[in-house]
Coordinates of C-alpha atoms and ligand atoms in Angstrom, one line a residue:
M1 CA 63.8 31.4 -164.0
T2 CA 62.4 34.2 -161.9
L3 CA 59.6 34.0 -159.5
S4 CA 57.2 35.8 -161.5
N5 CA 58.4 33.5 -164.8
R6 CA 57.7 30.5 -162.6
R7 CA 54.1 32.4 -161.6
I8 CA 53.7 32.4 -165.6
A9 CA 54.6 28.9 -166.2
T10 CA 52.5 27.4 -163.1
I11 CA 49.5 29.6 -164.3
L12 CA 49.8 27.9 -167.8
V13 CA 50.1 24.6 -166.6
H14 CA 47.4 24.6 -164.1
Q15 CA 45.7 27.8 -165.7
G16 CA 42.4 28.8 -163.0
Q17 CA 41.1 25.4 -162.8
D18 CA 43.6 22.4 -163.3
R19 CA 40.5 19.6 -163.3
D20 CA 37.2 19.1 -164.4
P21 CA 34.8 19.8 -160.9
A22 CA 32.3 17.8 -162.4
T23 CA 34.1 14.5 -162.8
G24 CA 37.7 15.3 -161.3
A25 CA 39.1 14.5 -164.8
S26 CA 42.9 16.2 -164.9
T27 CA 42.0 18.1 -167.9
V28 CA 38.4 20.1 -168.5
P29 CA 37.2 18.2 -171.3
I30 CA 35.4 19.7 -174.5
Y31 CA 31.7 19.9 -173.3
Q32 CA 29.7 19.5 -176.8
A33 CA 26.3 20.1 -174.8
S34 CA 24.2 23.0 -175.9
T35 CA 21.5 23.1 -173.3
Y36 CA 21.6 22.0 -169.8
H37 CA 19.2 20.5 -167.1
H38 CA 17.3 23.1 -164.6
P39 CA 17.3 20.4 -161.6
G40 CA 14.2 21.2 -159.8
G41 CA 13.0 24.2 -162.4
K42 CA 16.0 26.0 -161.3
G43 CA 18.5 27.1 -163.4
Q44 CA 22.2 26.2 -162.9
E45 CA 25.6 28.3 -163.4
F46 CA 25.2 26.9 -167.2
D47 CA 22.3 27.3 -169.2
Y48 CA 23.0 27.0 -172.5
A49 CA 26.3 26.8 -174.4
R50 CA 26.1 30.5 -176.0
S51 CA 25.8 32.1 -172.4
G52 CA 28.2 29.7 -170.9
N53 CA 30.1 26.3 -171.1
P54 CA 32.6 24.6 -168.7
S55 CA 35.6 24.0 -171.2
R56 CA 35.0 28.3 -172.4
K57 CA 34.9 29.0 -169.2
Q58 CA 38.1 27.4 -168.1
V59 CA 39.8 29.0 -171.2
E60 CA 38.6 32.6 -169.9
E61 CA 39.7 32.0 -166.7
A62 CA 43.0 31.1 -167.9
I63 CA 43.6 34.1 -170.3
A64 CA 42.5 36.4 -167.5
L65 CA 45.3 35.2 -165.0
L66 CA 47.6 35.3 -167.7
E67 CA 46.8 39.0 -168.8
G68 CA 46.2 39.6 -164.7
G69 CA 42.8 40.8 -165.6
V70 CA 39.6 40.5 -164.1
R71 CA 37.4 38.6 -166.5
G72 CA 38.2 37.0 -170.0
F73 CA 35.8 36.6 -172.9
A74 CA 36.2 33.9 -175.4
F75 CA 35.3 34.4 -179.2
A76 CA 35.2 32.3 -182.1
S77 CA 37.8 34.5 -183.7
G78 CA 40.2 37.6 -182.9
M79 CA 38.0 40.0 -185.3
A80 CA 35.1 38.7 -183.2
A81 CA 36.8 39.7 -180.2
I82 CA 37.7 42.9 -181.6
G83 CA 34.3 43.8 -183.0
S84 CA 32.5 42.8 -179.5
A85 CA 35.1 45.1 -177.8
L86 CA 34.6 48.0 -180.0
S87 CA 30.6 47.5 -179.4
L88 CA 31.5 49.7 -176.3
L89 CA 31.5 52.6 -178.8
E90 CA 28.5 54.6 -179.8
A91 CA 27.3 56.6 -182.8
G92 CA 29.1 60.0 -182.4
D93 CA 32.0 58.7 -180.5
H94 CA 35.7 59.3 -182.6
L95 CA 38.1 56.5 -182.3
I96 CA 42.0 57.1 -182.8
A97 CA 43.6 53.8 -184.2
P98 CA 47.1 53.3 -185.2
D99 CA 48.0 53.9 -189.2
D100 CA 49.5 50.5 -189.5
L101 CA 47.7 47.4 -188.1
Y102 CA 46.2 44.1 -188.7
G103 CA 44.3 44.3 -192.1
G104 CA 41.4 42.6 -191.0
S105 CA 41.1 45.3 -188.0
Y106 CA 41.7 48.3 -190.8
R107 CA 39.2 46.7 -192.7
Y108 CA 36.3 46.9 -189.7
L109 CA 37.7 50.5 -188.5
T110 CA 37.6 52.2 -191.8
M111 CA 34.4 50.2 -193.1
Q112 CA 32.1 49.1 -190.7
L113 CA 32.6 51.9 -187.4
P114 CA 31.8 54.4 -189.8
R115 CA 29.0 53.0 -191.1
Q116 CA 27.7 52.6 -187.2
G117 CA 28.4 56.5 -186.8
I118 CA 31.8 56.0 -185.2
E119 CA 34.3 58.7 -186.4
V120 CA 38.1 56.8 -186.9
S121 CA 41.3 59.0 -187.1
L122 CA 44.1 56.8 -188.1
V123 CA 47.6 57.9 -186.7
D124 CA 51.1 57.1 -186.3
Q125 CA 51.0 55.9 -182.8
S126 CA 54.8 55.7 -182.5
D127 CA 54.7 59.6 -182.2
P128 CA 52.8 60.4 -178.8
A129 CA 52.0 64.1 -179.7
Q130 CA 50.3 62.8 -182.9
V131 CA 48.2 60.8 -180.9
A132 CA 47.2 64.2 -178.8
A133 CA 47.1 66.0 -181.4
A134 CA 43.8 63.6 -182.7
I135 CA 42.3 64.1 -179.5
C136 CA 38.9 65.9 -179.9
P137 CA 35.9 66.3 -177.8
T138 CA 34.3 63.5 -178.9
T139 CA 37.2 60.7 -178.5
R140 CA 36.2 58.0 -176.4
A141 CA 38.8 55.4 -176.9
L142 CA 42.1 54.7 -178.1
F143 CA 42.4 51.5 -180.2
L144 CA 46.2 50.2 -179.9
E145 CA 48.4 47.5 -181.5
T146 CA 52.0 47.4 -180.6
P147 CA 54.1 45.9 -182.5
S148 CA 51.9 47.0 -185.2
N149 CA 51.1 44.5 -187.7
P150 CA 53.0 44.4 -190.3
L151 CA 55.3 47.1 -190.1
F152 CA 56.3 46.3 -186.3
K153 CA 55.7 50.1 -185.2
I154 CA 56.5 50.2 -181.4
T155 CA 54.0 52.6 -179.0
D156 CA 54.8 53.5 -175.9
L157 CA 52.0 52.1 -173.8
R158 CA 52.7 54.3 -170.7
A159 CA 52.5 57.7 -172.5
M160 CA 49.3 56.1 -174.0
V161 CA 47.9 55.6 -171.0
E162 CA 49.0 59.0 -169.3
L163 CA 47.1 60.7 -172.6
A164 CA 44.1 58.3 -171.7
R165 CA 43.9 59.0 -168.0
E166 CA 44.2 62.9 -169.0
Y167 CA 41.4 62.9 -171.5
R168 CA 39.4 59.9 -169.8
L169 CA 39.6 57.3 -173.0
L170 CA 39.3 53.9 -172.7
T171 CA 42.5 52.0 -174.0
L172 CA 42.1 49.1 -176.1
L173 CA 45.1 47.1 -176.9
D174 CA 45.5 44.1 -179.6
N175 CA 47.9 42.1 -177.6
T176 CA 48.5 39.1 -179.9
F177 CA 51.8 39.8 -181.1
M178 CA 53.3 39.5 -177.8
T179 CA 51.0 37.6 -175.5
P180 CA 51.0 38.3 -171.9
L181 CA 54.3 36.6 -171.7
L182 CA 56.2 39.4 -173.1
Q183 CA 54.2 42.4 -173.2
R184 CA 51.5 43.1 -169.6
P185 CA 49.0 46.2 -170.7
L186 CA 46.9 45.9 -168.1
D187 CA 50.2 45.9 -165.9
L188 CA 50.3 49.4 -167.5
G189 CA 47.2 50.5 -167.1
I190 CA 45.6 49.5 -170.2
D191 CA 41.9 48.6 -169.9
V192 CA 40.9 46.0 -172.5
T193 CA 43.7 43.4 -174.0
I194 CA 42.6 41.4 -177.0
H195 CA 43.9 38.4 -179.0
S196 CA 43.8 36.5 -181.4
A197 CA 44.0 32.5 -180.8
T198 CA 43.2 31.1 -184.1
K199 CA 47.1 30.4 -184.8
F200 CA 49.7 29.2 -182.8
R201 CA 52.7 31.5 -182.1
W202 CA 56.0 30.5 -180.3
P203 CA 57.1 33.7 -178.4
Q204 CA 60.5 34.3 -179.4
Ligands
PLP1 C1 47.4 41.3 -184.8 C2 46.2 40.6 -185.2 N1 44.8 41.1 -184.7 C3 43.8 40.4 -184.9 C4 43.9 39.4 -186.1 C5 42.5 38.5 -186.2 O1 42.1 37.2 -185.9 P1 41.5 36.2 -186.4 O2 41.9 35.7 -187.4 O3 41.2 34.8 -185.1 O4 40.2 36.9 -186.7 C6 44.9 38.6 -186.3 C7 45.3 37.7 -187.5 O5 46.2 37.4 -187.8 C8 46.4 39.5 -186.2 O6 47.7 39.0 -186.6

């Protein structure tokens, strides 16, 4: 086991916060409260469950640590995370995405985003020249998925980051298949990494 493996293993066991700060319990429990008291009329860190919850905070800190990111955000599903990340785009923006990608993402990108005025080009991202050729003045972001689902096409993330820096594009990557144990997009310069965590996958 290498040092970096050991760090990841330690993070997996202890995560950001390995005990419940409120009680000292050795795992953070599932808090089910929807509203929180405001002692002396003053709001505390947690106010209402949709905006924050101690159990969700722990998951968000753990994924940020594992990916080497600055912040993590947990959603009810992978598609909710993808939709929220893509809400960084605005009407008039152009997005370049892979021609092979998870079916739910394909439908969201080809049916929902155009209704919001966002143009989407699907290209074979395993060929950086095709990505470069698709960039136009309104291109705002690259949406990436490698390996792609279902064809397992591989995209050169360093080449994508190079293009993104040259054309000042945001890069968003679906890292569901690899997990931060096997692929570390943020270390390579990707801006946002996303996972579906609704099923268990054992990294091979
Ligand atoms: C690569 C990939 N991205 C996104 C999703 C969507 O995740 P969810 O089903 O949690 O919405 C899936 C689902 O299998 C997936 O395989």
